[in-house]
Short mmCIF file of N, CA and C and ligand atoms in Angstrom, two decimals:
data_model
loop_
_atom_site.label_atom_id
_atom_site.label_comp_id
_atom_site.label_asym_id
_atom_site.label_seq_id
_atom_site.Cartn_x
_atom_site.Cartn_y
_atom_site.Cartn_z
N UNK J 21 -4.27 15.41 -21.44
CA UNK J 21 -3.31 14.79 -20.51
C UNK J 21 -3.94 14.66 -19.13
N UNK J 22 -3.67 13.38 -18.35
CA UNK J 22 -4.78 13.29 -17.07
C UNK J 22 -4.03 14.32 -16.00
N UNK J 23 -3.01 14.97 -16.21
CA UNK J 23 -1.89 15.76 -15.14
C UNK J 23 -3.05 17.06 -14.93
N UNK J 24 -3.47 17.49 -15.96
CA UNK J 24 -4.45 18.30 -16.23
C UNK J 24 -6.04 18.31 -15.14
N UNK J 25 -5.85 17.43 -15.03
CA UNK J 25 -7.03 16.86 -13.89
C UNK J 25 -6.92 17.87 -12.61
N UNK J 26 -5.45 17.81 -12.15
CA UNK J 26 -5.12 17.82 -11.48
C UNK J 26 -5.18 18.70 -10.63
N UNK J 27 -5.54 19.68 -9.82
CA UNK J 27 -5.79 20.73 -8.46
C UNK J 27 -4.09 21.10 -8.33
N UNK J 28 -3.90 20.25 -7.43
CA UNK J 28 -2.65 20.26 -6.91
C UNK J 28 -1.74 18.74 -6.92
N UNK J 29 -0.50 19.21 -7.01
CA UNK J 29 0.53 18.21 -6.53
C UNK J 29 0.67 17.95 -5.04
N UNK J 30 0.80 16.48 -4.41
CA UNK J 30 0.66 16.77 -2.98
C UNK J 30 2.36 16.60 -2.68
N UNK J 31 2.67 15.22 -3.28
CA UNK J 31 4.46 14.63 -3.34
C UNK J 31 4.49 14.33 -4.56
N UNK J 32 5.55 15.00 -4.80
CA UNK J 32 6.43 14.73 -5.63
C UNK J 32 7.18 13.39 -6.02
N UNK J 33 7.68 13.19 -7.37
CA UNK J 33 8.32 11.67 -7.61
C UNK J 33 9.70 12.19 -7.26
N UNK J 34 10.09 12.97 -7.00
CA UNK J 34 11.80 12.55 -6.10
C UNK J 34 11.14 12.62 -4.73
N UNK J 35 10.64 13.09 -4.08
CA UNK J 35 10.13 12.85 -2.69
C UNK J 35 9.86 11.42 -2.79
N UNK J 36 8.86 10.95 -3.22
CA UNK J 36 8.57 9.42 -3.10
C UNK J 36 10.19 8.41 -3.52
N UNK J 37 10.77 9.10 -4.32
CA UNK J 37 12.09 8.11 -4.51
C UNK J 37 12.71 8.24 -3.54
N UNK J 38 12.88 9.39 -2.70
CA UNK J 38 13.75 9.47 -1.41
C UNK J 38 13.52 9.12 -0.53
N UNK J 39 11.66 8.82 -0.15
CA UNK J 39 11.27 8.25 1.18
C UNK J 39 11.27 6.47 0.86
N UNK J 40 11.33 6.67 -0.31
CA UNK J 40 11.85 5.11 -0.54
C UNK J 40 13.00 4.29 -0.40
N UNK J 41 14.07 5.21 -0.50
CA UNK J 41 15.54 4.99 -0.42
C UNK J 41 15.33 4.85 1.11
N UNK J 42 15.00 5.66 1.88
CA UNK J 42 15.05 5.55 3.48
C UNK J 42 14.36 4.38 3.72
N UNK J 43 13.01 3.95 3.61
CA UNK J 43 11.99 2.87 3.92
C UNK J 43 12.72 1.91 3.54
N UNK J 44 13.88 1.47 2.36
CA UNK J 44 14.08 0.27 1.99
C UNK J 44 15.62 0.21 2.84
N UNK J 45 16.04 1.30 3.63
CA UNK J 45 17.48 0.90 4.69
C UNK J 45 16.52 0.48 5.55
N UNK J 46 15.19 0.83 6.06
CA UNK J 46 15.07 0.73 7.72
C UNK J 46 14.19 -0.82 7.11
N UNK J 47 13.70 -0.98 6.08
CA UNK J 47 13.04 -2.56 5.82
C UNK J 47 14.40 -3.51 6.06
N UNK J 48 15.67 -3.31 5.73
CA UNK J 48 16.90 -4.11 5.45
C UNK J 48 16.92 -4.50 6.80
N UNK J 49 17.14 -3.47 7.92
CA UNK J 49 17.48 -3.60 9.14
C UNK J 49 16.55 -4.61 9.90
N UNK J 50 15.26 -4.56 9.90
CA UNK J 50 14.38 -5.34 9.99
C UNK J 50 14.28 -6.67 9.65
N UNK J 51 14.57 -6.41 8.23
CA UNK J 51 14.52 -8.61 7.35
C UNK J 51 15.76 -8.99 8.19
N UNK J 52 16.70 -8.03 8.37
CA UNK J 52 18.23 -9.16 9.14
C UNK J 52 17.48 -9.90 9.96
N UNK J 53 16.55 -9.47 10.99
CA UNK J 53 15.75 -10.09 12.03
C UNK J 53 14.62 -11.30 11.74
N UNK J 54 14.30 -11.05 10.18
CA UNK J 54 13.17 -11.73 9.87
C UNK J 54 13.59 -13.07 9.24
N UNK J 55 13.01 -14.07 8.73
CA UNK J 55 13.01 -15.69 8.23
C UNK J 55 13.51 -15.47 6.83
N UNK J 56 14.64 -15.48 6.32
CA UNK J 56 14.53 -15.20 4.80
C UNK J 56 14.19 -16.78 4.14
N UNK J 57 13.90 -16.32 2.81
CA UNK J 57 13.60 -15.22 2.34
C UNK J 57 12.37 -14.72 2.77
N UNK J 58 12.20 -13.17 3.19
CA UNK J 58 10.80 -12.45 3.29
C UNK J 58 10.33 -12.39 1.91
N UNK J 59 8.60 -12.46 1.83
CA UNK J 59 7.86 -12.08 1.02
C UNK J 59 7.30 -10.76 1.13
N UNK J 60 7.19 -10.09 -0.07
CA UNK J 60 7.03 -8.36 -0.38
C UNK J 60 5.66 -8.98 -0.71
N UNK J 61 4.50 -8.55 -0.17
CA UNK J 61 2.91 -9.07 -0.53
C UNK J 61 2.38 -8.08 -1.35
N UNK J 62 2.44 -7.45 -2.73
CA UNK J 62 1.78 -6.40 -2.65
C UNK J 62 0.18 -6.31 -3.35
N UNK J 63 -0.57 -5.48 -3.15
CA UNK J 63 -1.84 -5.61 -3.18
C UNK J 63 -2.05 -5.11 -4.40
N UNK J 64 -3.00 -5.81 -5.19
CA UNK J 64 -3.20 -4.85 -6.97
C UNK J 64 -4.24 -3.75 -6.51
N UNK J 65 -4.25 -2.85 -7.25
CA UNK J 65 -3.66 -2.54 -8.46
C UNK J 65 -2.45 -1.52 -7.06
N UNK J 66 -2.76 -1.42 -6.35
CA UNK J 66 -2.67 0.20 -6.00
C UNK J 66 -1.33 0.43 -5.84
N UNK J 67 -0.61 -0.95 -5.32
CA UNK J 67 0.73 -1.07 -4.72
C UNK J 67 1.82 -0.86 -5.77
N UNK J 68 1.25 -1.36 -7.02
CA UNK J 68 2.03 -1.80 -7.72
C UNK J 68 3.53 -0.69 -7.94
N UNK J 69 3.12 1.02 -8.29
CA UNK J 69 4.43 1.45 -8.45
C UNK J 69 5.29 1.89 -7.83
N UNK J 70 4.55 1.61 -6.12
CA UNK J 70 5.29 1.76 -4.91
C UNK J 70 6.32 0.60 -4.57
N UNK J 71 5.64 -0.62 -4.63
CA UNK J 71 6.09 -2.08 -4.76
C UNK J 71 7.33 -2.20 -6.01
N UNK J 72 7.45 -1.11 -6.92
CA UNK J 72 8.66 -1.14 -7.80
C UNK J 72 9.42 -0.31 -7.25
N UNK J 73 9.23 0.91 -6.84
CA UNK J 73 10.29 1.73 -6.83
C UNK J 73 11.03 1.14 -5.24
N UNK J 74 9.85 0.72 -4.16
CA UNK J 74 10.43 0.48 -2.96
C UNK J 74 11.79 -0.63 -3.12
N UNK J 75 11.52 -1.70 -4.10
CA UNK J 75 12.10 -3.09 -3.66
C UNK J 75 13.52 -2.81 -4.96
N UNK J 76 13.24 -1.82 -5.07
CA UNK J 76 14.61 -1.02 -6.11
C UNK J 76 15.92 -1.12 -4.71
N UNK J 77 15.61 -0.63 -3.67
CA UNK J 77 16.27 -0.26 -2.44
C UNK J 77 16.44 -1.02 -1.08
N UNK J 78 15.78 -1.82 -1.96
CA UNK J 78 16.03 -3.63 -0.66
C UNK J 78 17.65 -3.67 -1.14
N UNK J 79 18.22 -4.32 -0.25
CA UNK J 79 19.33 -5.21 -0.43
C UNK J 79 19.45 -6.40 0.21
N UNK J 80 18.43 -6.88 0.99
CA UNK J 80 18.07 -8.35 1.42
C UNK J 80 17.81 -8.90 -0.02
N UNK J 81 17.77 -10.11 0.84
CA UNK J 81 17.25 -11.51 -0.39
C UNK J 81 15.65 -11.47 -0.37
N UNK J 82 15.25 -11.15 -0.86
CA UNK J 82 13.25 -11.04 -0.65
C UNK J 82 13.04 -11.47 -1.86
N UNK J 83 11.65 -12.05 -1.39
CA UNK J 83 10.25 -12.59 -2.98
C UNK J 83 9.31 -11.67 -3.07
N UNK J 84 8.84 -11.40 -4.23
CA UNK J 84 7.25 -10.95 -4.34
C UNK J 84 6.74 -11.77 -5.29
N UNK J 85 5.35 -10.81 -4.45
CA UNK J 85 3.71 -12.14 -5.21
C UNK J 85 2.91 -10.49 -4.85
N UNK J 86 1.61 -11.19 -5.35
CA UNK J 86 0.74 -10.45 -5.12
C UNK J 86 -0.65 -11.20 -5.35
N UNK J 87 -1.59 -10.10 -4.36
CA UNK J 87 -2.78 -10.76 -4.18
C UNK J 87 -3.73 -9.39 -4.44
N UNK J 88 -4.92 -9.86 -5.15
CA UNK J 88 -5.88 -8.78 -4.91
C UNK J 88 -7.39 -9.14 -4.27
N UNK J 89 -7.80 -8.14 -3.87
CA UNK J 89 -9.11 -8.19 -2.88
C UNK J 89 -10.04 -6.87 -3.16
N UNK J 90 -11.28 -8.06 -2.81
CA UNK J 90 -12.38 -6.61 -2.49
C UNK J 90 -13.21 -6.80 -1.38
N UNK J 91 -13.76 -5.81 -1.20
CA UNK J 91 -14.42 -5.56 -0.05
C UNK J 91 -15.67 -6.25 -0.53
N UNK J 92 -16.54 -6.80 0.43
CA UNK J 92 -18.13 -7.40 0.08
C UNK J 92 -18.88 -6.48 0.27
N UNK J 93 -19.31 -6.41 -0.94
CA UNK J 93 -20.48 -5.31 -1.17
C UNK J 93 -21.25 -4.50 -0.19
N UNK J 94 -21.10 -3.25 0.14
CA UNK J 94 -22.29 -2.72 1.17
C UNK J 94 -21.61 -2.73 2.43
N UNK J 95 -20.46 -3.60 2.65
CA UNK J 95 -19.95 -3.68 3.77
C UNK J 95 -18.86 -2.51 4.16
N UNK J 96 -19.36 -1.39 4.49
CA UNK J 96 -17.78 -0.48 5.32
C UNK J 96 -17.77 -0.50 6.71
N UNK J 97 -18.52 -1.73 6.83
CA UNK J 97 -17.94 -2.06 8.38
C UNK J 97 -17.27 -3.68 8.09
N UNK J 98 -16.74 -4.14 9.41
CA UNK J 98 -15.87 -5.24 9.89
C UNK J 98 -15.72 -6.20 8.82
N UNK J 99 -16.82 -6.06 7.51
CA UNK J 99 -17.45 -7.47 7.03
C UNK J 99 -15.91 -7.94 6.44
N UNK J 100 -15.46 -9.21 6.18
CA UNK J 100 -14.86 -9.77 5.47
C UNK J 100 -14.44 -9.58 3.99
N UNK J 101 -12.99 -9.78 3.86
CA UNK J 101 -12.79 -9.67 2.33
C UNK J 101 -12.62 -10.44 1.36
N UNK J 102 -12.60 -10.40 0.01
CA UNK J 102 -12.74 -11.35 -0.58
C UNK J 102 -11.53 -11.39 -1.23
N UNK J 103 -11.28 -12.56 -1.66
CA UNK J 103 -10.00 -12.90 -2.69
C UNK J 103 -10.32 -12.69 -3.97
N UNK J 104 -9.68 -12.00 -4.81
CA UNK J 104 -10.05 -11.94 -6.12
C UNK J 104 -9.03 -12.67 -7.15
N UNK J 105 -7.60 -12.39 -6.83
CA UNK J 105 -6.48 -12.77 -7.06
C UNK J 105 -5.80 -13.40 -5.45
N UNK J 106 -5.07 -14.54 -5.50
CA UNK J 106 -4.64 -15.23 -4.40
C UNK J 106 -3.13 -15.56 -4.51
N UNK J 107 -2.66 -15.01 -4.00
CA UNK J 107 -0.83 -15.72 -3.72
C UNK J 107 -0.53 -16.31 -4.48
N UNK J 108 0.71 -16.83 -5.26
CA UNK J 108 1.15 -17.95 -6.21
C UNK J 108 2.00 -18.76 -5.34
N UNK J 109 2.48 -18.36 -4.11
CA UNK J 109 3.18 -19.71 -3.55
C UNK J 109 2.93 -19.84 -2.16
N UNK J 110 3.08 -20.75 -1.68
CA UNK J 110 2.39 -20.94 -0.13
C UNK J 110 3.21 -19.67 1.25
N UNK J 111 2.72 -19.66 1.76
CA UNK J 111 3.26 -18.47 2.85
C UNK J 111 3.14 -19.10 4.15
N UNK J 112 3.02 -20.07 4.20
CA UNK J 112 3.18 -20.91 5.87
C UNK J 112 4.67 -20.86 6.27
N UNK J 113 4.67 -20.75 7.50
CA UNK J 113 5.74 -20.10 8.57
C UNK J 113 6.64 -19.25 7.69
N UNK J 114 6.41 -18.53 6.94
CA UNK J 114 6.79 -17.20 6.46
C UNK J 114 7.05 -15.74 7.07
N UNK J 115 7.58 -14.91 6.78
CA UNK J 115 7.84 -13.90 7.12
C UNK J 115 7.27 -13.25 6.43
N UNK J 116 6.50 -12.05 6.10
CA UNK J 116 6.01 -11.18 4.76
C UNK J 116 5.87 -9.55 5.30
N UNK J 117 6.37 -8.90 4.59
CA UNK J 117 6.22 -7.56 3.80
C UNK J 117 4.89 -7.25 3.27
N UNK J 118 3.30 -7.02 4.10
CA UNK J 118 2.43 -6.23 3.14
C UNK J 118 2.69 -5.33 2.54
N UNK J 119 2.60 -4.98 1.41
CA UNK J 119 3.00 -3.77 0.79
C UNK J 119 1.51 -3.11 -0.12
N UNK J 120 0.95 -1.64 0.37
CA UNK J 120 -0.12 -1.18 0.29
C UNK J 120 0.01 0.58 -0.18
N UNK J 121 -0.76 0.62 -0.59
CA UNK J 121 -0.69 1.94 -1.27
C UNK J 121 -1.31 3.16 -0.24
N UNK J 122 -2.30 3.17 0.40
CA UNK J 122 -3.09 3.74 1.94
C UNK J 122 -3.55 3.18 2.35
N UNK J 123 -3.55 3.67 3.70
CA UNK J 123 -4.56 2.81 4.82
C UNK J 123 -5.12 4.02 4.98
N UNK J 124 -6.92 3.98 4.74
CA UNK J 124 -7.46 4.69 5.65
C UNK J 124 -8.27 4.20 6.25
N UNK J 125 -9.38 3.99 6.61
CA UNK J 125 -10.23 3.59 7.76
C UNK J 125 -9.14 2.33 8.21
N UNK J 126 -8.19 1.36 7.61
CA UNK J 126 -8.00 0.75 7.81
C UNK J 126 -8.22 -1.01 8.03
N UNK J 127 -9.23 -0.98 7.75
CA UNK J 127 -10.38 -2.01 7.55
C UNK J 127 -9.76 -3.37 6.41
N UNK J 128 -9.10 -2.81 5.46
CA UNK J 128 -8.74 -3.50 4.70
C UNK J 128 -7.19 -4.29 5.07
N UNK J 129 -6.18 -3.33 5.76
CA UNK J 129 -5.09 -4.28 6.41
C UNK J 129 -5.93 -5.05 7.26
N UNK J 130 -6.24 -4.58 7.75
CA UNK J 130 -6.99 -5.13 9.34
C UNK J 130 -7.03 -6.57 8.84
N UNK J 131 -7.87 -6.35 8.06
CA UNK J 131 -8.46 -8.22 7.64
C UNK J 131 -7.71 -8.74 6.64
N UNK J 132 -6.68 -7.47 6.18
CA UNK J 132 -5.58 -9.01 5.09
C UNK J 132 -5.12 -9.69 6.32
N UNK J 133 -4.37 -8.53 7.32
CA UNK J 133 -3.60 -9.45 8.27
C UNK J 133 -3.81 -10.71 8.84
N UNK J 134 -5.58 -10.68 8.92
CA UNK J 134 -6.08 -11.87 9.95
C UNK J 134 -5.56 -12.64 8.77
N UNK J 135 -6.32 -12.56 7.44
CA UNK J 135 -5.98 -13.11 6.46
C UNK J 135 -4.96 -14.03 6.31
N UNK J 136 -3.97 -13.36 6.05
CA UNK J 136 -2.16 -14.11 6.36
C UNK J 136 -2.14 -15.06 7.60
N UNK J 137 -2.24 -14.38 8.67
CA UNK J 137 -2.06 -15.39 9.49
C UNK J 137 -2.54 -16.58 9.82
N UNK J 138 -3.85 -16.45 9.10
CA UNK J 138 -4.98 -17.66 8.55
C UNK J 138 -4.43 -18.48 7.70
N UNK J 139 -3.42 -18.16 6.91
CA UNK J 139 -2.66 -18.55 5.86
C UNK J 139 -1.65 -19.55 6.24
N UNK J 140 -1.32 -19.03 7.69
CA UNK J 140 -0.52 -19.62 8.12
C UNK J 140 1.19 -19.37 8.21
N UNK J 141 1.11 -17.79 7.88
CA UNK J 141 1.70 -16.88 8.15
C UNK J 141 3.10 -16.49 9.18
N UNK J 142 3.82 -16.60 9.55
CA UNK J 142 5.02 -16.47 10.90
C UNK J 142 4.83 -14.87 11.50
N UNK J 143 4.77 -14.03 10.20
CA UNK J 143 5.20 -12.82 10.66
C UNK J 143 4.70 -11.53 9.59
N UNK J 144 3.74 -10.79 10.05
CA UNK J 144 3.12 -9.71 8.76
C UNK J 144 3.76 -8.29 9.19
N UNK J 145 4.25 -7.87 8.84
CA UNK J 145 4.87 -6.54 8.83
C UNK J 145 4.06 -5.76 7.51
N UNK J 146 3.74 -4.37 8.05
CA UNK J 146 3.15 -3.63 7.00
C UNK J 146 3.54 -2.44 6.55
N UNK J 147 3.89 -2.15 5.61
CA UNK J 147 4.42 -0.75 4.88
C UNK J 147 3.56 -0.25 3.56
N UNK J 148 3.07 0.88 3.98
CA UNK J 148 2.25 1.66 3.13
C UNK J 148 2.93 3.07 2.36
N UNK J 149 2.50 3.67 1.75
CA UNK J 149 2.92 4.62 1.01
C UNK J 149 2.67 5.53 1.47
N UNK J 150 1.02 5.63 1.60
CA UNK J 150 0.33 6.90 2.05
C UNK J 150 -0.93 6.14 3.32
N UNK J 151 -0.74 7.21 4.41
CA UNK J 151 -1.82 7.30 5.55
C UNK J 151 -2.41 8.40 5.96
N UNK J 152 -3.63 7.97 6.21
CA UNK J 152 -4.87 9.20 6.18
C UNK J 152 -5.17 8.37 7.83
N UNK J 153 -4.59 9.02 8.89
CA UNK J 153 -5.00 8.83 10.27
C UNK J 153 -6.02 8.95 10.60
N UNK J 154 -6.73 10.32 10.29
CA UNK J 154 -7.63 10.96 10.47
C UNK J 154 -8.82 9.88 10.66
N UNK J 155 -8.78 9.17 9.08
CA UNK J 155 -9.82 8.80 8.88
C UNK J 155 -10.24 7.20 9.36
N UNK J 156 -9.44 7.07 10.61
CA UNK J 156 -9.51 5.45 11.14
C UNK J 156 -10.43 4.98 11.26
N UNK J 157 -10.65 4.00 11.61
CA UNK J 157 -12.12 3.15 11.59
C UNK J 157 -11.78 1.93 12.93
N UNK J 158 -10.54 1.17 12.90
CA UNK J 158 -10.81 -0.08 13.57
C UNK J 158 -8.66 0.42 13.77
N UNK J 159 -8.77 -0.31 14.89
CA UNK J 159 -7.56 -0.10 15.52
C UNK J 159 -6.26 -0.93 15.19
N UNK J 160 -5.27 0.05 14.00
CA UNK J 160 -4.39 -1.03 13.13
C UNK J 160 -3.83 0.29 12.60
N UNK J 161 -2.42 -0.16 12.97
CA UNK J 161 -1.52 0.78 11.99
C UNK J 161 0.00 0.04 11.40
N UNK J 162 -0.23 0.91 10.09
CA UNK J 162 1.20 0.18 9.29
C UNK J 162 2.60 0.55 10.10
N UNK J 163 3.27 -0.44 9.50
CA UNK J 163 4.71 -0.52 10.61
C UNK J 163 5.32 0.76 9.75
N UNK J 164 5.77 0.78 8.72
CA UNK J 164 5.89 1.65 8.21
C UNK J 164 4.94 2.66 6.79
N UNK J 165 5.58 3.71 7.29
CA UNK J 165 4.42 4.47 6.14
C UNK J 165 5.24 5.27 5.58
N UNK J 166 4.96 5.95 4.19
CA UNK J 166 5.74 6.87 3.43
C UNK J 166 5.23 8.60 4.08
N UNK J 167 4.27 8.64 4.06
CA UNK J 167 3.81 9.87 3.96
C UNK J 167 2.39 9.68 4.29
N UNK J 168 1.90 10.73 5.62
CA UNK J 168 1.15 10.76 5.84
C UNK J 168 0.11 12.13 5.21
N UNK J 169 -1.46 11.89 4.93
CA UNK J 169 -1.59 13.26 4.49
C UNK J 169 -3.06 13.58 4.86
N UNK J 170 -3.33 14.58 4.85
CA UNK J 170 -4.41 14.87 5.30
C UNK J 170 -5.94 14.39 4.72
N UNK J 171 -7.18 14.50 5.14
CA UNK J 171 -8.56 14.07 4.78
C UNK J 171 -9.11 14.56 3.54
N UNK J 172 -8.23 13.87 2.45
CA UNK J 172 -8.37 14.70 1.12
C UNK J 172 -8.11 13.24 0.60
N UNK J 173 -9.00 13.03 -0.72
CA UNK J 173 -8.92 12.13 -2.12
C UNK J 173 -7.46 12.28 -2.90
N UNK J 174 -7.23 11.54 -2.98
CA UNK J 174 -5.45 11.43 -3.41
C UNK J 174 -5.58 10.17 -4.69
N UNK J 175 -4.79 10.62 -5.57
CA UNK J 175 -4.78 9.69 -7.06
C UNK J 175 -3.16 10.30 -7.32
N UNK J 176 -2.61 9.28 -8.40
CA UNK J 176 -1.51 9.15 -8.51
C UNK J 176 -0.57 8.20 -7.67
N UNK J 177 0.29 7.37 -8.87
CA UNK J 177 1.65 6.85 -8.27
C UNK J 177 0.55 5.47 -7.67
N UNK J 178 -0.37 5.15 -8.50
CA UNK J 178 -0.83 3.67 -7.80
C UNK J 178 -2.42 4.07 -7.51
N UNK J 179 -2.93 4.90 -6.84
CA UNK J 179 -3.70 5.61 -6.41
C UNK J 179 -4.47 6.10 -7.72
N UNK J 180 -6.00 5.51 -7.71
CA UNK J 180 -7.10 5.68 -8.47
C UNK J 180 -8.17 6.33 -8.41
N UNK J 181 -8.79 6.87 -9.19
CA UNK J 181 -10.52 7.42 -8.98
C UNK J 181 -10.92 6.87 -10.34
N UNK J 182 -12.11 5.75 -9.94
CA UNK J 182 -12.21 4.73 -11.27
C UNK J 182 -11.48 4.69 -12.18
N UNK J 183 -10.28 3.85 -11.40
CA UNK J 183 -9.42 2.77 -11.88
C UNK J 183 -8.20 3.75 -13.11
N UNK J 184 -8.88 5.20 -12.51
CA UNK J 184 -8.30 6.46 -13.50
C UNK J 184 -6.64 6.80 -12.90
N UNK J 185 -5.81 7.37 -13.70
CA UNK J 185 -4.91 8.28 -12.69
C UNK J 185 -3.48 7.28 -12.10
N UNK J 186 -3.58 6.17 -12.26
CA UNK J 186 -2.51 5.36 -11.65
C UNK J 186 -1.30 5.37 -12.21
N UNK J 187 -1.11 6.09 -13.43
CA UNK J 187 0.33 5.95 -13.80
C UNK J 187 0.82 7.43 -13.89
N UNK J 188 0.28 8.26 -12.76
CA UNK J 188 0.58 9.77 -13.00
C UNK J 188 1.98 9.13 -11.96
N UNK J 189 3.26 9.95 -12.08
CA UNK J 189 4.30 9.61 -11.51
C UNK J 189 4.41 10.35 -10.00
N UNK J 190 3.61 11.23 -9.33
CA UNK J 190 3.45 11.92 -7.96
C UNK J 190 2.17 11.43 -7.65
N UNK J 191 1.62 12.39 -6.06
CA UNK J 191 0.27 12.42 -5.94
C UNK J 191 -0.27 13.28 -5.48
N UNK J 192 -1.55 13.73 -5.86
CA UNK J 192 -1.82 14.60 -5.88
C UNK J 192 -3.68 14.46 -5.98
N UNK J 193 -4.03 15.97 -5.86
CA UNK J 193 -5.49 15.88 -5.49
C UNK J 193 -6.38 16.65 -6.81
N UNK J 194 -6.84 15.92 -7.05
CA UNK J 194 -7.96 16.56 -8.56
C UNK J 194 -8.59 17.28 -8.35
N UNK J 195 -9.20 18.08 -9.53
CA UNK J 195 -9.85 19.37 -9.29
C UNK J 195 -11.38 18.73 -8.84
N UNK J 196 -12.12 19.59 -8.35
CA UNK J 196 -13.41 19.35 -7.58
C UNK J 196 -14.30 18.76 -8.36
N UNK J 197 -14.38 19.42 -9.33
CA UNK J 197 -15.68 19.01 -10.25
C UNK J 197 -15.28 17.91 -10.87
N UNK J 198 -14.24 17.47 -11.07
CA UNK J 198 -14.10 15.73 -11.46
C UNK J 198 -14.80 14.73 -10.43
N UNK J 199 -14.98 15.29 -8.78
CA UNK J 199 -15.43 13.76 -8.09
C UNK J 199 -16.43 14.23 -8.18
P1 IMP C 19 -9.22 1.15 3.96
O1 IMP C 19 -9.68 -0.26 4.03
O2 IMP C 19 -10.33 2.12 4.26
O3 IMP C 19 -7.98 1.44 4.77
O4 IMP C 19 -8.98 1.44 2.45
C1 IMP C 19 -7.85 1.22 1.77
C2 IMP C 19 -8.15 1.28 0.29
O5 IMP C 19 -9.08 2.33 -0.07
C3 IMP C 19 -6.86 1.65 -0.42
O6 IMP C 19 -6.12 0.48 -0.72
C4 IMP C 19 -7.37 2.37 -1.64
O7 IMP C 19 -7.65 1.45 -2.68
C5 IMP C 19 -8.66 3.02 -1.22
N1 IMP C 19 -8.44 4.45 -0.88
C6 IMP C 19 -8.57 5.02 0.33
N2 IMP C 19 -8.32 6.34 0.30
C7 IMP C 19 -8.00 6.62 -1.00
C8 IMP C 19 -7.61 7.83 -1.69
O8 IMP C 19 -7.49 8.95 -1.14
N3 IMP C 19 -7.36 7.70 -3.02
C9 IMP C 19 -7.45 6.52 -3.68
N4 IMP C 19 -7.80 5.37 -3.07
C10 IMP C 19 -8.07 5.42 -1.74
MG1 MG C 20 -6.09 -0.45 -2.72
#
């Protein structure tokens, strides 16, 4: 069983259902303000079971899509990202919901955002699951976040170590000798 992997539990799946129930009143309060319908953007793979349980607790009118990306090779600085998977419907003068699993160095909102707005974009609002502050890189933070946690490797609930671990239902940190 991959639970077995596992060191420690960091959150729990009623913790994540409850900071979700909260994140999806204070997202509501927000879309009243925003262009409906807002688009929920969420990013593969990582978003994906955050991007379910969150939009459980919308009660706006919202869309989702999703897009996936990678980083260009060699690059953990500024370099540009790539499209791997691209939007299914246009997002010009739109409103959108990134929806992301962590930000850490940050590097990767950083440049969806330019991204979107390149797109042609109205309005990018960002909500993540999990943030690792610590470990910033370039100056960008999500509008909202679930849970912040300390300078530790985290899998589960979306969250991978080769492409391993994503359908564990919490998150949590693996034992040593696995990385
Ligand atoms: P950033 O561009 O450095 O902010 O990286 C964000 C991406 O790195 C996330 O979407 C994850 O795919 C990956 N990542 C960063 N930290 C972790 C972690 O602790 N566990 C799993 N994936 C992570
Ligand atoms: Mg990711």
């Amino acid at each position: 069983m991959i639970k077995d992997d596992l060191k420690k539990i960091l959150i729990t799946e009623s913790q994540i259902i409850e900071r979700c129930k909260q994140l999806g009143k204070q997202l509501d309060k927000e879309i009243a303000h925003m262009r409906a319908p807002v688009t929920f953007v969420g990013i593969l793979k990582g978003s994906v079971p955050f991007m379910a349980e969150l939009i459980k607790h919308i009660e706006s009118d919202i869309e989702i899509d999703f897009m996936a990306v990678s980083s260009y090779q060699g690059t953990e600085s500024l370099g540009d990202i790539k499209i791997i998977k691209d939007l299914d419907h246009s997002i010009v003068d739109r409103d959108l919901v990134l929806v992301e699993d962590i930000v850490d160095t940050g590097i990767t909102i950083k440049q969806l955002k330019k991204l979107l707005y390149n797109k042609g974009a109205h309005d990018v609002k960002v909500v993540t699951l999990l943030d690792k502050p610590s470990r910033r890189k370039v100056d960008v933070e999500a509008d909202y976040t679930g849970f912040e946690v300390e300078n530790e490797f985290v899998v589960g609930f979306g969250l991978d170590y080769n492409q391993k671990y994503r359908n564990l239902p919490y998150v949590g940190v693996l034992k040593e000798e696995l990385y």
